[in-house]
mmCIF file of C-alpha atoms and ligand atoms in Angstrom:
data_model
loop_
_atom_site.group_PDB
_atom_site.id
_atom_site.type_symbol
_atom_site.label_atom_id
_atom_site.label_comp_id
_atom_site.label_asym_id
_atom_site.label_seq_id
_atom_site.Cartn_x
_atom_site.Cartn_y
_atom_site.Cartn_z
ATOM 1 C CA MET K 229 0.000 0.000 0.000
ATOM 2 C CA ASN K 230 2.682 2.530 1.023
ATOM 3 C CA ASN K 231 4.754 1.987 -2.054
ATOM 4 C CA ASN K 232 5.239 5.537 -3.193
ATOM 5 C CA PRO K 233 7.299 8.275 -1.555
ATOM 6 C CA THR K 234 4.299 10.593 -1.013
ATOM 7 C CA LEU K 235 2.333 7.957 0.905
ATOM 8 C CA GLU K 236 5.459 6.981 2.785
ATOM 9 C CA THR K 237 5.926 10.576 3.957
ATOM 10 C CA ILE K 238 2.262 10.914 4.928
ATOM 11 C CA LEU K 239 2.092 7.598 6.780
ATOM 12 C CA ASN K 240 5.382 8.173 8.591
ATOM 13 C CA HIS K 241 4.214 11.385 10.233
ATOM 14 C CA ARG K 242 4.801 11.988 13.924
ATOM 15 C CA SER K 243 5.102 15.357 15.688
ATOM 16 C CA ILE K 244 8.661 16.387 16.580
ATOM 17 C CA ARG K 245 9.150 18.350 19.803
ATOM 18 C CA LYS K 246 12.943 18.487 20.011
ATOM 19 C CA PHE K 247 14.961 19.987 17.176
ATOM 20 C CA LYS K 248 18.668 20.298 16.398
ATOM 21 C CA ASP K 249 20.162 23.765 16.760
ATOM 22 C CA LYS K 250 20.216 24.361 13.002
ATOM 23 C CA ARG K 251 18.272 26.987 11.062
ATOM 24 C CA LEU K 252 16.409 26.206 7.866
ATOM 25 C CA THR K 253 17.853 27.990 4.843
ATOM 26 C CA THR K 254 15.909 30.706 3.011
ATOM 27 C CA ASP K 255 15.622 28.306 0.065
ATOM 28 C CA GLN K 256 14.068 25.628 2.264
ATOM 29 C CA ILE K 257 11.641 28.129 3.794
ATOM 30 C CA HIS K 258 10.584 29.373 0.353
ATOM 31 C CA THR K 259 10.078 25.806 -0.899
ATOM 32 C CA ILE K 260 7.895 25.029 2.112
ATOM 33 C CA VAL K 261 5.842 28.235 1.750
ATOM 34 C CA LYS K 262 5.395 27.672 -1.997
ATOM 35 C CA ALA K 263 4.137 24.156 -1.241
ATOM 36 C CA ALA K 264 1.713 25.698 1.262
ATOM 37 C CA GLN K 265 0.487 28.132 -1.381
ATOM 38 C CA GLN K 266 -0.167 25.361 -3.890
ATOM 39 C CA ALA K 267 -2.855 23.831 -1.662
ATOM 40 C CA SER K 268 -6.409 24.084 -2.918
ATOM 41 C CA THR K 269 -8.112 27.256 -1.738
ATOM 42 C CA SER K 270 -11.819 28.130 -1.611
ATOM 43 C CA SER K 271 -12.683 30.120 -4.786
ATOM 44 C CA HIS K 272 -9.010 31.079 -5.057
ATOM 45 C CA VAL K 273 -9.463 33.436 -2.097
ATOM 46 C CA MET K 274 -6.191 32.365 -0.388
ATOM 47 C CA ALA K 275 -7.614 33.600 2.887
ATOM 48 C CA TYR K 276 -4.443 33.284 4.947
ATOM 49 C CA THR K 277 -1.124 34.903 5.730
ATOM 50 C CA ILE K 278 1.904 32.991 6.972
ATOM 51 C CA ILE K 279 4.216 34.884 9.309
ATOM 52 C CA GLY K 280 7.749 33.515 9.623
ATOM 53 C CA VAL K 281 9.201 34.464 12.994
ATOM 54 C CA THR K 282 12.925 35.153 12.867
ATOM 55 C CA ASP K 283 13.191 37.623 15.765
ATOM 56 C CA GLU K 284 14.428 35.641 18.775
ATOM 57 C CA SER K 285 12.658 37.873 21.291
ATOM 58 C CA ILE K 286 9.311 37.372 19.508
ATOM 59 C CA LYS K 287 9.967 33.633 19.470
ATOM 60 C CA ALA K 288 10.702 33.736 23.195
ATOM 61 C CA ASP K 289 7.433 35.608 23.843
ATOM 62 C CA LEU K 290 5.453 33.100 21.805
ATOM 63 C CA ALA K 291 7.199 30.208 23.587
ATOM 64 C CA SER K 292 6.260 31.648 26.958
ATOM 65 C CA ILE K 293 2.610 32.028 25.843
ATOM 66 C CA SER K 294 2.531 28.423 24.629
ATOM 67 C CA GLY K 295 4.563 27.031 27.543
ATOM 68 C CA GLN K 296 6.447 24.869 25.029
ATOM 69 C CA PRO K 297 10.208 25.332 24.510
ATOM 70 C CA TYR K 298 10.157 23.983 20.943
ATOM 71 C CA VAL K 299 8.258 27.133 19.914
ATOM 72 C CA LYS K 300 11.573 28.940 20.331
ATOM 73 C CA ASP K 301 14.101 26.095 19.941
ATOM 74 C CA ASN K 302 13.591 25.087 16.319
ATOM 75 C CA GLY K 303 14.877 25.637 12.790
ATOM 76 C CA HIS K 304 12.045 28.016 11.884
ATOM 77 C CA LEU K 305 8.614 29.021 13.128
ATOM 78 C CA LEU K 306 5.589 29.809 10.975
ATOM 79 C CA ILE K 307 2.356 31.329 12.265
ATOM 80 C CA PHE K 308 -0.732 30.626 10.141
ATOM 81 C CA CYS K 309 -3.326 33.398 10.231
ATOM 82 C CA GLY K 310 -6.783 33.585 8.716
ATOM 83 C CA ASP K 311 -6.815 36.703 6.549
ATOM 84 C CA LEU K 312 -9.704 38.528 4.867
ATOM 85 C CA ASN K 313 -8.014 41.916 5.327
ATOM 86 C CA ARG K 314 -6.423 41.738 1.908
ATOM 87 C CA ILE K 315 -9.841 41.288 0.230
ATOM 88 C CA LYS K 316 -11.180 44.249 2.179
ATOM 89 C CA GLN K 317 -8.191 46.352 1.110
ATOM 90 C CA GLN K 318 -8.620 45.437 -2.557
ATOM 91 C CA ALA K 319 -12.277 46.479 -2.330
ATOM 92 C CA THR K 320 -11.218 50.032 -1.496
ATOM 93 C CA LEU K 321 -9.966 50.245 -5.102
ATOM 94 C CA GLN K 322 -13.591 50.419 -6.214
ATOM 95 C CA GLU K 323 -16.241 52.768 -4.938
ATOM 96 C CA GLN K 324 -19.445 51.652 -3.256
ATOM 97 C CA VAL K 325 -18.492 48.119 -2.435
ATOM 98 C CA ASP K 326 -20.147 46.929 0.726
ATOM 99 C CA MET K 327 -18.811 43.573 1.772
ATOM 100 C CA GLN K 328 -19.106 43.888 5.528
ATOM 101 C CA GLU K 329 -21.886 41.315 5.798
ATOM 102 C CA THR K 330 -20.000 38.640 3.867
ATOM 103 C CA LEU K 331 -16.590 39.360 5.395
ATOM 104 C CA GLU K 332 -18.085 38.993 8.871
ATOM 105 C CA SER K 333 -20.072 35.818 8.170
ATOM 106 C CA THR K 334 -19.485 32.427 9.762
ATOM 107 C CA GLU K 335 -19.142 31.029 6.235
ATOM 108 C CA GLN K 336 -16.156 33.259 5.473
ATOM 109 C CA PHE K 337 -14.598 32.468 8.837
ATOM 110 C CA ILE K 338 -14.807 28.785 7.908
ATOM 111 C CA VAL K 339 -13.243 29.586 4.527
ATOM 112 C CA ALA K 340 -10.291 31.276 6.245
ATOM 113 C CA ALA K 341 -9.866 28.429 8.762
ATOM 114 C CA ILE K 342 -9.955 25.760 6.047
ATOM 115 C CA ASP K 343 -7.667 27.654 3.659
ATOM 116 C CA ALA K 344 -5.070 28.239 6.386
ATOM 117 C CA SER K 345 -5.235 24.621 7.543
ATOM 118 C CA LEU K 346 -4.871 23.136 4.060
ATOM 119 C CA ALA K 347 -1.907 25.410 3.366
ATOM 120 C CA ALA K 348 -0.336 24.429 6.676
ATOM 121 C CA GLN K 349 -0.729 20.706 6.082
ATOM 122 C CA ASN K 350 0.886 21.118 2.644
ATOM 123 C CA ALA K 351 3.755 22.958 4.365
ATOM 124 C CA ALA K 352 4.057 20.191 6.928
ATOM 125 C CA LEU K 353 4.187 17.442 4.315
ATOM 126 C CA ALA K 354 6.641 19.387 2.149
ATOM 127 C CA ALA K 355 8.906 19.808 5.176
ATOM 128 C CA GLU K 356 8.641 16.150 6.162
ATOM 129 C CA SER K 357 9.435 15.094 2.595
ATOM 130 C CA MET K 358 12.663 17.132 2.965
ATOM 131 C CA GLY K 359 13.637 15.341 6.196
ATOM 132 C CA ILE K 360 12.494 18.272 8.346
ATOM 133 C CA GLY K 361 10.333 17.538 11.390
ATOM 134 C CA ILE K 362 7.246 19.529 12.341
ATOM 135 C CA CYS K 363 4.932 20.246 15.230
ATOM 136 C CA PHE K 364 1.713 22.226 14.975
ATOM 137 C CA ILE K 365 1.354 24.761 17.793
ATOM 138 C CA GLY K 366 -2.223 25.507 18.823
ATOM 139 C CA SER K 367 -1.026 26.642 22.240
ATOM 140 C CA ILE K 368 -0.293 30.124 20.889
ATOM 141 C CA ARG K 369 -4.041 30.552 21.476
ATOM 142 C CA ASN K 370 -3.352 30.367 25.239
ATOM 143 C CA ASN K 371 -3.187 34.147 24.913
ATOM 144 C CA ILE K 372 -4.537 34.962 21.479
ATOM 145 C CA ARG K 373 -4.814 38.701 22.099
ATOM 146 C CA ARG K 374 -1.178 38.937 23.095
ATOM 147 C CA VAL K 375 -0.168 37.033 19.944
ATOM 148 C CA ASN K 376 -2.359 39.435 17.975
ATOM 149 C CA ASP K 377 -0.481 42.395 19.456
ATOM 150 C CA ILE K 378 2.989 40.881 19.115
ATOM 151 C CA LEU K 379 2.379 40.198 15.407
ATOM 152 C CA ASP K 380 0.585 43.542 14.756
ATOM 153 C CA LEU K 381 -2.431 41.864 13.191
ATOM 154 C CA PRO K 382 -5.034 44.224 11.704
ATOM 155 C CA ASP K 383 -8.814 43.637 11.710
ATOM 156 C CA HIS K 384 -9.858 40.625 9.608
ATOM 157 C CA VAL K 385 -6.586 38.812 10.457
ATOM 158 C CA VAL K 386 -6.389 36.275 13.311
ATOM 159 C CA PRO K 387 -3.689 33.787 14.354
ATOM 160 C CA PHE K 388 -4.882 30.168 14.175
ATOM 161 C CA PHE K 389 -1.777 28.119 15.026
ATOM 162 C CA GLY K 390 1.960 27.880 14.603
ATOM 163 C CA LEU K 391 4.110 25.318 12.809
ATOM 164 C CA ALA K 392 7.517 24.621 14.357
ATOM 165 C CA LEU K 393 10.017 23.211 11.870
ATOM 166 C CA GLY K 394 13.493 21.797 12.245
ATOM 167 C CA TYR K 395 15.860 18.881 12.052
ATOM 168 C CA PRO K 396 14.587 16.164 14.409
ATOM 169 C CA GLU K 397 16.602 15.551 17.574
ATOM 170 C CA GLN K 398 14.254 12.697 18.532
ATOM 171 C CA GLN K 399 12.493 9.820 16.811
ATOM 172 C CA PRO K 400 9.200 9.310 18.637
ATOM 173 C CA GLU K 401 7.030 6.278 18.022
ATOM 174 C CA LYS K 402 4.106 6.763 15.649
ATOM 175 C CA LYS K 403 0.914 7.567 17.545
ATOM 176 C CA PRO K 404 -1.968 5.200 16.728
ATOM 177 C CA ARG K 405 -5.096 6.577 15.072
ATOM 178 C CA LEU K 406 -8.743 5.581 15.517
ATOM 179 C CA PRO K 407 -9.753 2.466 13.553
ATOM 180 C CA ILE K 408 -10.718 3.318 9.991
ATOM 181 C CA ASP K 409 -14.343 2.219 10.505
ATOM 182 C CA VAL K 410 -14.759 4.794 13.260
ATOM 183 C CA VAL K 411 -13.855 7.719 11.044
ATOM 184 C CA TYR K 412 -14.911 6.421 7.600
ATOM 185 C CA HIS K 413 -18.652 5.832 7.157
ATOM 186 C CA GLU K 414 -20.429 5.037 3.904
ATOM 187 C CA ASN K 415 -23.573 6.828 2.765
ATOM 188 C CA HIS K 416 -24.884 7.682 6.241
ATOM 189 C CA TYR K 417 -23.464 8.559 9.598
ATOM 190 C CA GLN K 418 -22.990 5.380 11.615
ATOM 191 C CA GLY K 419 -24.382 5.594 15.132
ATOM 192 C CA THR K 420 -22.278 5.665 18.242
ATOM 193 C CA ASP K 421 -23.180 2.051 19.153
ATOM 194 C CA GLN K 422 -21.260 0.776 16.119
ATOM 195 C CA GLN K 423 -18.327 3.017 17.040
ATOM 196 C CA ARG K 424 -18.232 2.198 20.723
ATOM 197 C CA GLU K 425 -16.897 -1.387 20.506
ATOM 198 C CA LEU K 426 -14.172 -0.315 18.109
ATOM 199 C CA ILE K 427 -13.218 2.587 20.383
ATOM 200 C CA LYS K 428 -12.977 0.173 23.326
ATOM 201 C CA ASP K 429 -10.335 -1.805 21.420
ATOM 202 C CA PHE K 430 -8.618 1.409 20.376
ATOM 203 C CA ASP K 431 -8.457 2.572 24.001
ATOM 204 C CA LYS K 432 -6.607 -0.640 24.847
ATOM 205 C CA SER K 433 -4.100 -0.215 22.036
ATOM 206 C CA LEU K 434 -3.553 3.469 22.857
ATOM 207 C CA ALA K 435 -3.039 2.567 26.529
ATOM 208 C CA THR K 436 -0.332 0.119 25.422
ATOM 209 C CA TYR K 437 1.252 2.830 23.259
ATOM 210 C CA TYR K 438 1.302 5.306 26.182
ATOM 211 C CA GLU K 439 2.718 2.698 28.584
ATOM 212 C CA ASN K 440 5.464 1.562 26.241
ATOM 213 C CA ARG K 441 6.560 4.752 24.536
ATOM 214 C CA SER K 442 10.145 5.755 25.141
ATOM 215 C CA LYS K 443 9.344 9.306 26.376
ATOM 216 C CA ASN K 444 6.554 10.591 28.662
ATOM 217 C CA SER K 445 5.205 7.115 29.322
ATOM 218 C CA ARG K 446 1.866 7.233 31.174
ATOM 219 C CA THR K 447 -1.361 5.400 31.939
ATOM 220 C CA ASP K 448 -4.128 6.804 29.779
ATOM 221 C CA THR K 449 -6.734 6.002 27.143
ATOM 222 C CA TRP K 450 -8.183 8.076 24.343
ATOM 223 C CA THR K 451 -11.626 8.154 25.969
ATOM 224 C CA GLU K 452 -10.252 9.341 29.321
ATOM 225 C CA GLN K 453 -8.124 11.951 27.573
ATOM 226 C CA MET K 454 -11.072 13.315 25.590
ATOM 227 C CA ILE K 455 -13.375 13.401 28.619
ATOM 228 C CA ARG K 456 -10.714 15.340 30.564
ATOM 229 C CA LYS K 457 -10.155 17.714 27.663
ATOM 230 C CA TYR K 458 -13.789 18.502 27.009
ATOM 231 C CA SER K 459 -14.732 18.799 30.693
ATOM 232 C CA ASN K 460 -12.484 21.826 31.020
ATOM 233 C CA ALA K 461 -13.487 25.145 29.527
ATOM 234 C CA VAL K 462 -10.298 26.558 28.033
ATOM 235 C CA ARG K 463 -9.455 29.568 25.884
ATOM 236 C CA MET K 464 -12.959 30.976 26.249
ATOM 237 C CA ASP K 465 -11.535 34.389 25.336
ATOM 238 C CA VAL K 466 -10.967 33.177 21.762
ATOM 239 C CA SER K 467 -14.619 33.583 20.741
ATOM 240 C CA PRO K 468 -15.016 37.278 21.738
ATOM 241 C CA TYR K 469 -11.553 38.025 20.300
ATOM 242 C CA ILE K 470 -12.481 36.495 16.925
ATOM 243 C CA LYS K 471 -15.647 38.591 16.819
ATOM 244 C CA GLU K 472 -13.763 41.747 17.757
ATOM 245 C CA LYS K 473 -11.485 41.070 14.809
ATOM 246 C CA LYS K 474 -14.628 41.164 12.616
ATOM 247 C CA PHE K 475 -14.830 37.425 11.912
ATOM 248 C CA ASN K 476 -17.767 35.072 12.539
ATOM 249 C CA ARG K 477 -20.214 37.816 13.576
ATOM 250 C CA ARG K 478 -23.232 36.942 11.408
HETATM 251 C C1 FMN J 24 -4.001 22.436 15.008
HETATM 252 C C2 FMN J 24 -3.061 21.639 15.879
HETATM 253 C C3 FMN J 24 -2.539 22.207 17.015
HETATM 254 C C4 FMN J 24 -1.609 21.507 17.783
HETATM 255 N N1 FMN J 24 -1.051 22.121 18.852
HETATM 256 C C5 FMN J 24 -0.057 21.514 19.535
HETATM 257 C C6 FMN J 24 0.634 22.209 20.557
HETATM 258 O O1 FMN J 24 0.328 23.351 20.896
HETATM 259 N N2 FMN J 24 1.660 21.584 21.178
HETATM 260 C C7 FMN J 24 2.028 20.314 20.835
HETATM 261 O O2 FMN J 24 2.980 19.800 21.438
HETATM 262 N N3 FMN J 24 1.389 19.625 19.864
HETATM 263 C C8 FMN J 24 0.363 20.197 19.203
HETATM 264 N N4 FMN J 24 -0.268 19.537 18.176
HETATM 265 C C9 FMN J 24 0.173 18.185 17.804
HETATM 266 C C10 FMN J 24 -0.827 17.117 18.237
HETATM 267 O O3 FMN J 24 -0.767 16.958 19.628
HETATM 268 C C11 FMN J 24 -0.470 15.810 17.511
HETATM 269 O O4 FMN J 24 -0.584 16.001 16.131
HETATM 270 C C12 FMN J 24 -1.369 14.655 17.935
HETATM 271 O O5 FMN J 24 -1.211 14.354 19.299
HETATM 272 C C13 FMN J 24 -1.046 13.398 17.134
HETATM 273 O O6 FMN J 24 0.321 13.050 17.296
HETATM 274 P P1 FMN J 24 1.299 12.938 16.039
HETATM 275 O O7 FMN J 24 1.236 14.231 15.286
HETATM 276 O O8 FMN J 24 2.662 12.700 16.631
HETATM 277 O O9 FMN J 24 0.837 11.792 15.229
HETATM 278 C C14 FMN J 24 -1.232 20.188 17.429
HETATM 279 C C15 FMN J 24 -1.799 19.619 16.281
HETATM 280 C C16 FMN J 24 -2.697 20.324 15.514
HETATM 281 C C17 FMN J 24 -3.274 19.689 14.268
#
């Protein structure tokens, strides 16, 4: 099945959280960003901006917001932002264009989130195909307003997540995924009863993975982890922030 280099790269993915002290070259960064740009994009809107962080003090600030050292100790850091500001700016070239309602709609917020995510996954795969490790960084949203200010983001631009890149200094085990029949349904949504038995088996195999992995071994299952995660209200300031930035208002 995994007999071509693209599939091999995709199926070999694991997040890397310790990088060698070696910067990516400008050529490598441009290749990765061009790969990101080649992702499909809703109606060719390209509703994202990618900010490469080279200033060490900005990296240190972002690392302290995320609480994760690999946000600063890496070969390069990209921040993926949803961006409808550029469309708004282009509209000022014509008189009497009123796009406020559409720019502020949930639909266009989804467009920006999807466009940025597809671009980021292309960047991740491009990097991995070049032997560069990656870790997505959602924890910049621990203080999304501060990230907004650090990066000078205008209205209609919001930071979604970071992507830390660099030469791997670790080789973690691959993390198991849910069984295919849990996530792939044909024709209709399959009820939770069908999923539950499969998830029970998955919990056992994930528990084995957590117990046996070489770093951060622990006793846990997927179900326990998800119940813990969704029982805690976190980052509740994100919603009002997004609306203040004129996204997802209507
Ligand atoms: C949008 C997004 C945000 C993430 N944020 C973080 C993060 O802040 N810190 C981190 O260590 N990993 C983060 N991850 C990595 C996930 O924890 C990881 O992909 C998941 O546990 C599966 O492990 P794997 O990538 O090694 O297969 C993030 C992943 C995604 C897709």
